[in-house]
Coordinates of C-alpha atoms in Angstrom, one line a residue:
M1 CA 20.5 -35.2 1.9
T2 CA 22.1 -38.7 2.1
T3 CA 20.3 -41.7 0.6
T4 CA 21.4 -45.1 1.6
I5 CA 21.0 -47.9 -0.9
T6 CA 19.5 -51.0 0.6
R7 CA 17.8 -54.0 -1.0
S8 CA 14.1 -54.1 -0.5
P9 CA 12.1 -57.3 -1.0
V10 CA 10.5 -57.0 -4.4
Q11 CA 8.6 -59.9 -5.8
T12 CA 9.0 -60.6 -9.5
R13 CA 6.4 -61.6 -12.0
P14 CA 6.6 -64.5 -14.5
R15 CA 8.5 -63.3 -17.6
S16 CA 6.1 -65.1 -19.8
R17 CA 3.6 -62.3 -19.1
M18 CA 6.0 -59.6 -19.9
G19 CA 6.5 -60.2 -23.6
P20 CA 8.5 -62.6 -25.8
A21 CA 11.6 -64.1 -24.2
G22 CA 15.1 -63.7 -25.4
V23 CA 18.6 -63.1 -24.2
G24 CA 18.3 -59.3 -24.3
T25 CA 14.8 -59.4 -22.7
D26 CA 16.1 -61.7 -19.9
R27 CA 19.0 -59.5 -19.2
A28 CA 16.8 -56.4 -19.1
H29 CA 14.3 -58.1 -16.8
Q30 CA 17.1 -59.3 -14.5
A31 CA 18.6 -55.8 -14.5
A32 CA 15.2 -54.3 -13.7
A33 CA 14.6 -56.7 -10.8
D34 CA 18.0 -56.0 -9.4
L35 CA 17.7 -52.3 -9.8
C36 CA 14.2 -52.0 -8.4
G37 CA 15.3 -54.1 -5.4
A38 CA 18.1 -51.6 -4.8
V39 CA 16.4 -48.3 -5.4
F40 CA 12.9 -48.8 -4.1
G41 CA 13.9 -48.9 -0.4
S42 CA 12.0 -45.6 0.2
L43 CA 8.7 -47.3 -0.8
R44 CA 7.6 -48.6 2.6
R45 CA 4.8 -50.9 1.5
R46 CA 5.4 -54.2 -0.3
D47 CA 2.5 -53.6 -2.7
Q48 CA 4.1 -50.3 -3.8
R49 CA 7.4 -52.1 -4.5
E50 CA 5.6 -54.8 -6.5
R51 CA 3.6 -52.2 -8.5
G52 CA 6.9 -50.4 -9.2
L53 CA 8.6 -53.4 -10.5
Q54 CA 5.5 -54.3 -12.6
Y55 CA 5.5 -50.8 -14.1
V56 CA 9.2 -50.8 -14.9
R57 CA 9.0 -54.3 -16.5
G58 CA 5.9 -53.2 -18.4
L59 CA 7.7 -50.2 -19.8
L60 CA 10.5 -52.5 -21.0
A61 CA 8.1 -55.0 -22.5
T62 CA 5.2 -53.0 -23.9
P63 CA 5.4 -52.3 -27.7
G64 CA 4.4 -48.9 -28.9
R65 CA 3.0 -46.2 -26.6
K66 CA 3.6 -47.0 -22.9
S67 CA 0.2 -45.9 -21.6
I68 CA -1.0 -47.4 -18.3
R69 CA -3.6 -49.3 -20.2
N70 CA -1.1 -50.8 -22.6
I71 CA 1.3 -51.7 -19.8
A72 CA -1.6 -53.4 -17.9
Q73 CA -2.3 -55.6 -20.9
Q74 CA 1.2 -57.0 -20.6
I75 CA 0.9 -57.8 -16.9
G76 CA -2.7 -58.7 -16.0
G77 CA -5.5 -56.7 -17.7
P78 CA -8.2 -54.4 -16.2
A79 CA -7.4 -55.2 -12.5
A80 CA -3.7 -54.4 -13.2
E81 CA -4.7 -51.1 -15.0
Q82 CA -6.6 -49.9 -11.9
S83 CA -3.8 -50.6 -9.5
L84 CA -1.1 -49.2 -11.8
H85 CA -3.2 -46.0 -12.3
H86 CA -3.4 -45.6 -8.6
F87 CA 0.3 -46.2 -8.1
I88 CA 1.2 -43.4 -10.6
A89 CA -1.6 -40.9 -10.4
G90 CA -3.3 -41.4 -7.0
S91 CA -0.6 -42.5 -4.6
T92 CA 1.6 -40.3 -2.4
W93 CA 5.0 -41.9 -2.6
D94 CA 7.9 -39.5 -3.1
W95 CA 10.0 -39.9 -6.3
Q96 CA 13.0 -37.9 -5.1
P97 CA 14.6 -40.7 -2.9
I98 CA 14.2 -43.2 -5.8
R99 CA 16.0 -40.8 -8.2
A100 CA 18.8 -40.2 -5.6
A101 CA 19.1 -44.0 -5.0
L102 CA 19.3 -44.6 -8.7
S103 CA 22.2 -42.1 -9.1
Q104 CA 24.0 -43.7 -6.2
Y105 CA 23.5 -47.2 -7.6
L106 CA 24.9 -46.1 -10.9
E107 CA 27.8 -44.4 -9.2
Q108 CA 28.8 -47.6 -7.6
S109 CA 28.4 -49.5 -10.9
S110 CA 30.3 -47.0 -13.1
P111 CA 31.6 -43.7 -11.5
L112 CA 30.0 -40.5 -12.8
T113 CA 32.0 -38.5 -15.3
A114 CA 29.6 -35.5 -15.7
W115 CA 26.0 -34.5 -15.2
V116 CA 24.4 -33.5 -18.6
A117 CA 21.3 -31.4 -18.8
Q118 CA 19.3 -31.4 -22.0
P119 CA 15.8 -30.2 -22.9
M120 CA 13.3 -32.8 -24.1
A121 CA 10.4 -31.7 -26.3
I122 CA 7.2 -33.7 -25.8
P123 CA 4.7 -32.9 -28.7
K124 CA 1.1 -33.2 -27.5
G125 CA -2.3 -32.0 -28.8
G126 CA -5.3 -31.1 -26.7
E127 CA -5.4 -29.6 -23.2
H128 CA -5.4 -32.7 -21.1
S129 CA -1.8 -32.9 -20.0
V130 CA 0.0 -30.8 -17.4
G131 CA 2.3 -28.1 -18.8
V132 CA 1.0 -28.3 -22.4
G133 CA 1.4 -25.1 -24.3
R134 CA 3.0 -23.5 -27.3
Q135 CA 6.7 -24.1 -26.8
Y136 CA 10.0 -23.4 -28.5
D137 CA 12.3 -26.4 -29.2
A138 CA 15.7 -24.8 -28.8
H139 CA 17.6 -27.8 -30.2
R140 CA 15.6 -27.9 -33.4
G141 CA 15.0 -24.1 -33.6
Q142 CA 11.2 -24.4 -34.1
M143 CA 7.9 -23.9 -32.3
F144 CA 5.7 -26.9 -31.3
R145 CA 2.7 -27.6 -29.1
G146 CA 3.2 -29.8 -26.2
Q147 CA 5.4 -30.1 -23.0
Q148 CA 8.9 -29.1 -22.5
A149 CA 11.0 -30.9 -19.9
F150 CA 14.6 -30.9 -18.8
G151 CA 16.4 -34.2 -18.2
I152 CA 19.5 -34.5 -16.1
W153 CA 21.6 -37.4 -17.3
F154 CA 24.2 -39.5 -15.5
T155 CA 27.1 -40.1 -17.8
S156 CA 30.1 -42.3 -17.1
A157 CA 32.5 -44.6 -19.1
D158 CA 29.7 -47.2 -19.4
V159 CA 26.4 -45.6 -18.6
V160 CA 24.3 -42.8 -20.2
T161 CA 20.8 -42.6 -18.5
P162 CA 18.5 -39.9 -17.1
V163 CA 18.2 -39.6 -13.3
G164 CA 16.4 -36.3 -12.8
W165 CA 13.5 -34.3 -14.4
R166 CA 11.8 -30.9 -14.2
L167 CA 8.8 -29.8 -16.3
Y168 CA 8.6 -26.3 -17.7
L169 CA 5.3 -24.7 -16.9
P170 CA 4.6 -21.7 -19.1
E171 CA 2.0 -19.2 -18.0
D172 CA -0.5 -20.3 -20.7
G173 CA 0.1 -24.0 -20.1
A174 CA -2.2 -26.5 -18.3
G175 CA -2.4 -26.3 -14.6
A176 CA 0.0 -28.2 -12.3
G177 CA -2.5 -30.3 -10.5
G178 CA -0.9 -32.5 -7.9
G179 CA -3.5 -35.1 -7.3
R180 CA -4.2 -36.0 -3.7
A181 CA -3.7 -33.4 -1.0
G182 CA -0.3 -33.8 0.7
A183 CA 1.3 -35.4 -2.4
P184 CA 4.9 -34.4 -2.9
E185 CA 5.4 -31.9 -5.8
G186 CA 8.3 -31.4 -8.1
G187 CA 8.8 -27.8 -7.1
E188 CA 7.9 -26.4 -10.5
R189 CA 6.0 -23.1 -10.6
A190 CA 4.1 -21.7 -13.5
G191 CA 5.7 -18.7 -15.0
E192 CA 9.3 -19.4 -14.1
T193 CA 11.7 -18.7 -17.0
Y194 CA 13.1 -21.4 -19.2
E195 CA 16.5 -20.7 -17.8
E196 CA 15.3 -20.8 -14.1
C197 CA 13.5 -24.1 -14.7
A198 CA 16.6 -25.7 -16.3
V199 CA 19.1 -24.6 -13.7
T200 CA 16.8 -25.4 -10.8
G201 CA 16.2 -28.9 -12.1
V202 CA 19.9 -29.6 -12.3
L203 CA 20.7 -28.1 -8.8
D204 CA 17.8 -29.9 -7.2
T205 CA 18.9 -33.2 -8.7
V206 CA 22.5 -32.9 -7.7
R207 CA 21.6 -31.8 -4.1
Q208 CA 19.6 -34.9 -3.6
V209 CA 22.6 -37.1 -4.1
A210 CA 25.4 -37.4 -1.5
M211 CA 28.3 -37.5 -4.0
P212 CA 31.4 -35.3 -4.5
P213 CA 30.9 -32.4 -6.9
R214 CA 31.3 -33.4 -10.5
P215 CA 31.2 -31.2 -13.6
V216 CA 27.8 -30.2 -15.0
L217 CA 27.4 -29.9 -18.7
L218 CA 24.5 -27.6 -19.7
D219 CA 23.6 -28.6 -23.3
I220 CA 20.9 -26.0 -23.5
P221 CA 21.3 -23.2 -26.1
N222 CA 22.3 -19.8 -24.8
I223 CA 22.1 -20.8 -21.1
G224 CA 25.6 -19.6 -20.2
T225 CA 24.4 -16.3 -18.7
R226 CA 25.6 -14.4 -15.7
S227 CA 22.7 -15.6 -13.7
T228 CA 23.3 -19.3 -14.5
M229 CA 27.1 -19.0 -13.8
N230 CA 26.5 -17.3 -10.5
R231 CA 24.0 -19.9 -9.3
F232 CA 26.4 -22.7 -10.0
A233 CA 29.2 -20.8 -8.4
D234 CA 27.1 -20.3 -5.3
A235 CA 26.3 -24.1 -5.3
K236 CA 30.1 -24.8 -5.7
L237 CA 29.4 -26.9 -8.8
P238 CA 31.8 -26.7 -11.7
V239 CA 29.9 -26.0 -14.9
L240 CA 30.4 -26.0 -18.7
A241 CA 27.5 -24.2 -20.4
R242 CA 26.5 -23.2 -24.0
I243 CA 26.7 -19.5 -24.5
S244 CA 25.1 -17.2 -27.0
P245 CA 27.4 -15.9 -29.8
A246 CA 26.1 -12.4 -28.9
A247 CA 26.8 -12.6 -25.2
R248 CA 29.0 -9.8 -24.0
L249 CA 32.3 -10.6 -22.4
L250 CA 35.5 -9.0 -21.2
V251 CA 38.9 -10.4 -22.3
T252 CA 41.1 -10.6 -19.2
D253 CA 44.4 -11.8 -20.8
P254 CA 46.5 -8.7 -21.5
A255 CA 48.4 -10.6 -24.3
L256 CA 45.3 -11.3 -26.4
P257 CA 43.4 -9.2 -28.9
G258 CA 40.4 -7.4 -27.3
H259 CA 41.9 -6.8 -23.9
G260 CA 41.0 -3.3 -22.7
A261 CA 38.4 -2.9 -25.5
G262 CA 35.4 -3.2 -23.2
T263 CA 32.8 -5.8 -23.7
L264 CA 32.8 -7.8 -26.9
A265 CA 30.4 -10.4 -28.4
A266 CA 31.6 -14.0 -27.6
R267 CA 31.8 -14.7 -31.4
D268 CA 34.1 -11.7 -31.9
V269 CA 36.3 -12.6 -29.0
L270 CA 36.9 -16.0 -30.6
Q271 CA 37.3 -14.7 -34.1
N272 CA 40.0 -12.4 -32.8
V273 CA 42.1 -15.4 -31.7
R274 CA 41.7 -17.5 -34.8
A275 CA 45.4 -17.7 -35.1
L276 CA 45.7 -19.5 -31.8
R277 CA 43.4 -22.4 -32.8
T278 CA 44.7 -25.9 -32.3
P279 CA 43.4 -29.2 -33.7
V280 CA 41.9 -31.6 -31.2
E281 CA 40.9 -35.2 -32.0
W282 CA 37.8 -36.7 -30.4
A283 CA 35.7 -39.9 -30.6
D284 CA 32.3 -39.4 -32.2
P285 CA 29.5 -41.0 -30.1
L286 CA 27.2 -40.9 -33.0
Y287 CA 29.5 -43.1 -35.1
P288 CA 31.3 -45.6 -32.8
G289 CA 34.9 -46.2 -33.8
Q290 CA 35.2 -43.0 -35.8
R291 CA 37.4 -40.1 -34.7
R292 CA 37.0 -36.5 -35.8
T293 CA 39.1 -33.4 -35.5
S294 CA 38.0 -29.9 -34.6
L295 CA 39.9 -26.6 -34.3
V296 CA 39.7 -25.2 -30.8
A297 CA 40.6 -22.0 -29.0
A298 CA 40.1 -21.0 -25.4
V299 CA 40.2 -17.4 -24.0
R300 CA 40.2 -16.2 -20.4
V301 CA 37.2 -13.9 -20.0
M302 CA 34.9 -12.3 -17.4
M303 CA 31.2 -11.6 -17.5
P304 CA 30.4 -8.0 -16.7
D305 CA 28.7 -7.8 -13.3
P306 CA 27.7 -4.8 -11.2
S307 CA 29.1 -6.6 -8.2
P308 CA 32.9 -6.7 -8.1
A309 CA 32.8 -9.8 -5.9
R310 CA 31.1 -11.7 -8.7
R311 CA 33.5 -10.8 -11.5
R312 CA 35.0 -14.2 -11.8
H313 CA 37.5 -15.5 -14.4
L314 CA 35.9 -17.9 -16.8
T315 CA 37.1 -19.8 -19.9
L316 CA 35.4 -19.2 -23.3
L317 CA 35.7 -22.2 -25.5
G318 CA 35.2 -22.1 -29.3
E319 CA 35.0 -25.1 -31.6
W320 CA 35.3 -24.8 -35.4
T321 CA 34.3 -27.7 -37.7
D322 CA 35.0 -25.4 -40.7
A323 CA 38.1 -23.3 -40.4
R324 CA 36.7 -20.6 -42.7
S325 CA 33.4 -20.1 -40.8
Q326 CA 32.3 -18.8 -37.5
P327 CA 32.8 -21.1 -34.5
S328 CA 30.1 -23.9 -34.6
Q329 CA 30.0 -24.3 -30.8
L330 CA 30.6 -21.8 -28.0
W331 CA 30.8 -22.7 -24.4
V332 CA 31.7 -20.9 -21.2
S333 CA 33.2 -22.7 -18.1
D334 CA 34.7 -22.2 -14.7
L335 CA 36.3 -25.7 -14.7
A336 CA 39.7 -23.9 -14.9
R337 CA 39.4 -23.3 -11.2
P338 CA 41.5 -24.2 -9.2
V339 CA 43.5 -26.4 -11.6
P340 CA 43.8 -25.3 -15.2
V341 CA 41.9 -27.5 -17.7
T342 CA 43.3 -27.7 -21.3
P343 CA 41.1 -26.7 -24.3
A344 CA 41.3 -30.3 -25.5
V345 CA 39.9 -31.7 -22.2
L346 CA 37.1 -29.1 -22.3
L347 CA 36.2 -30.0 -25.9
R348 CA 36.1 -33.7 -25.2
M349 CA 33.9 -33.1 -22.2
T350 CA 31.4 -31.3 -24.4
K351 CA 31.0 -34.5 -26.4
Q352 CA 29.2 -36.0 -23.4
A353 CA 26.3 -34.0 -24.7
R354 CA 26.6 -35.7 -28.0
R355 CA 26.5 -39.1 -26.2
V356 CA 23.3 -38.1 -24.5
S357 CA 21.7 -36.9 -27.7
A358 CA 22.6 -40.2 -29.5
T359 CA 21.2 -42.3 -26.6
S360 CA 18.1 -40.1 -26.3
A361 CA 17.3 -40.4 -30.0
R362 CA 17.4 -44.2 -29.8
S363 CA 16.0 -45.0 -26.4
V364 CA 13.7 -42.3 -24.9
Q365 CA 10.7 -43.6 -26.7
E366 CA 11.6 -47.2 -26.0
V367 CA 10.9 -46.7 -22.3
G368 CA 8.0 -44.2 -22.7
L369 CA 9.5 -41.1 -21.2
R370 CA 7.2 -39.0 -23.4
D371 CA 4.1 -41.1 -22.9
F372 CA 2.4 -39.8 -19.7
A373 CA -1.0 -38.2 -20.3
G374 CA -2.8 -36.4 -17.5
R375 CA -3.1 -33.1 -15.6
S376 CA -1.3 -34.4 -12.5
L377 CA 2.2 -33.0 -12.1
S378 CA 2.9 -35.7 -9.4
G379 CA 1.7 -38.4 -11.8
W380 CA 4.1 -37.0 -14.5
H381 CA 7.0 -37.1 -12.1
R382 CA 6.2 -40.7 -10.9
H383 CA 5.9 -41.9 -14.5
V384 CA 9.2 -40.4 -15.7
T385 CA 10.9 -41.7 -12.5
M386 CA 9.8 -45.3 -13.3
A387 CA 10.8 -44.7 -17.0
S388 CA 14.2 -43.6 -15.8
V389 CA 14.7 -46.7 -13.8
A390 CA 13.6 -48.8 -16.9
H391 CA 16.1 -46.8 -19.0
A392 CA 18.9 -47.5 -16.6
A393 CA 18.0 -51.2 -16.5
R394 CA 18.1 -51.4 -20.3
C395 CA 21.4 -49.4 -20.3
L396 CA 23.0 -51.7 -17.7
S397 CA 21.9 -54.9 -19.6
E398 CA 23.1 -53.6 -22.9
T399 CA 26.6 -52.6 -21.7
G400 CA 27.3 -56.2 -20.6
M401 CA 27.9 -55.0 -17.0
P402 CA 27.1 -57.6 -14.3
V403 CA 23.5 -57.7 -13.2
G404 CA 21.9 -59.6 -10.3
R405 CA 24.3 -58.2 -7.7
D406 CA 23.7 -56.1 -4.6
L407 CA 25.3 -52.7 -4.2
V408 CA 25.2 -51.5 -0.6

């Protein structure tokens, strides 16, 4: 699907109603107006484009929780609350073209380096939000009650911002009500596995955007399975995915320990080549200006597969932050095809995930990505789409990149 970015006429609202003024606020509002004008072309009605800009600016200006009521208080009170509620929960506009246009706008501003997929835990009590259930937060290694979403982030030299979302719907979670009949849905289905949800979210996001294939970084624990790698191979998308230390692999290099020994755990494959580790320096996104060094080893492997046609060569990457311990990070990748990629390049690519984590910890709550409440899956998607546009506007304004320009 090809999405053309065109500027749509979006009327702006006086900034005095959007919170205190300031250089940062002005730049964020200017970036929001420019961005909304570029990516809201699929909203055919003028009032929808105006509501969209109001919502994005409200997300940027509203302190605390970004509920529709709190946003409305920033832009016009009870009347605004009713119109914004309808725009998010009761309308029928499709969010996918907006997300695709957002990716293309960012690509023209700062070309994509890699897509990064990460889970986002959304703690919630009660039963009044779609997808709420008892969930496992894989990044923190603990159970919680709430929603689990997967964000697909656009990362480049200057930009780190989410552009796609999929909500995990466990069997015991709240229903996926879609609001009005005929409203577009996100494609989620109750009972799909955690892995299926994550991979489908990434593939759907990338398919919507008419861009050359770029690497996909799956920063989701233990997702580097045979099923995941096969789905990305079928989609012809290069992928670098976290793998379980216990995952079974075949060593394919005859010169390395473990070749011919049958399947071995990924951790054991890497421990067998400890002597081949090399130091790699990398910039730490969590501490700008600081550089760190890790020991790295890469091994050519294959995932056992009943189908000989699917037994593809992959690279197992291990990173050690303590030379005396087990590898701290394990990844599997097919980026070595068709041109070899060095272990240093692969390691530095994994640090895009660290960039996303650092950005997410600071800014996700600032634009209300976790703040939607309601049983409507369509409403959830519309809210996180507007919050993603707000996040991108803030990101563009903070990087110092030019705003107020047309990208066509």
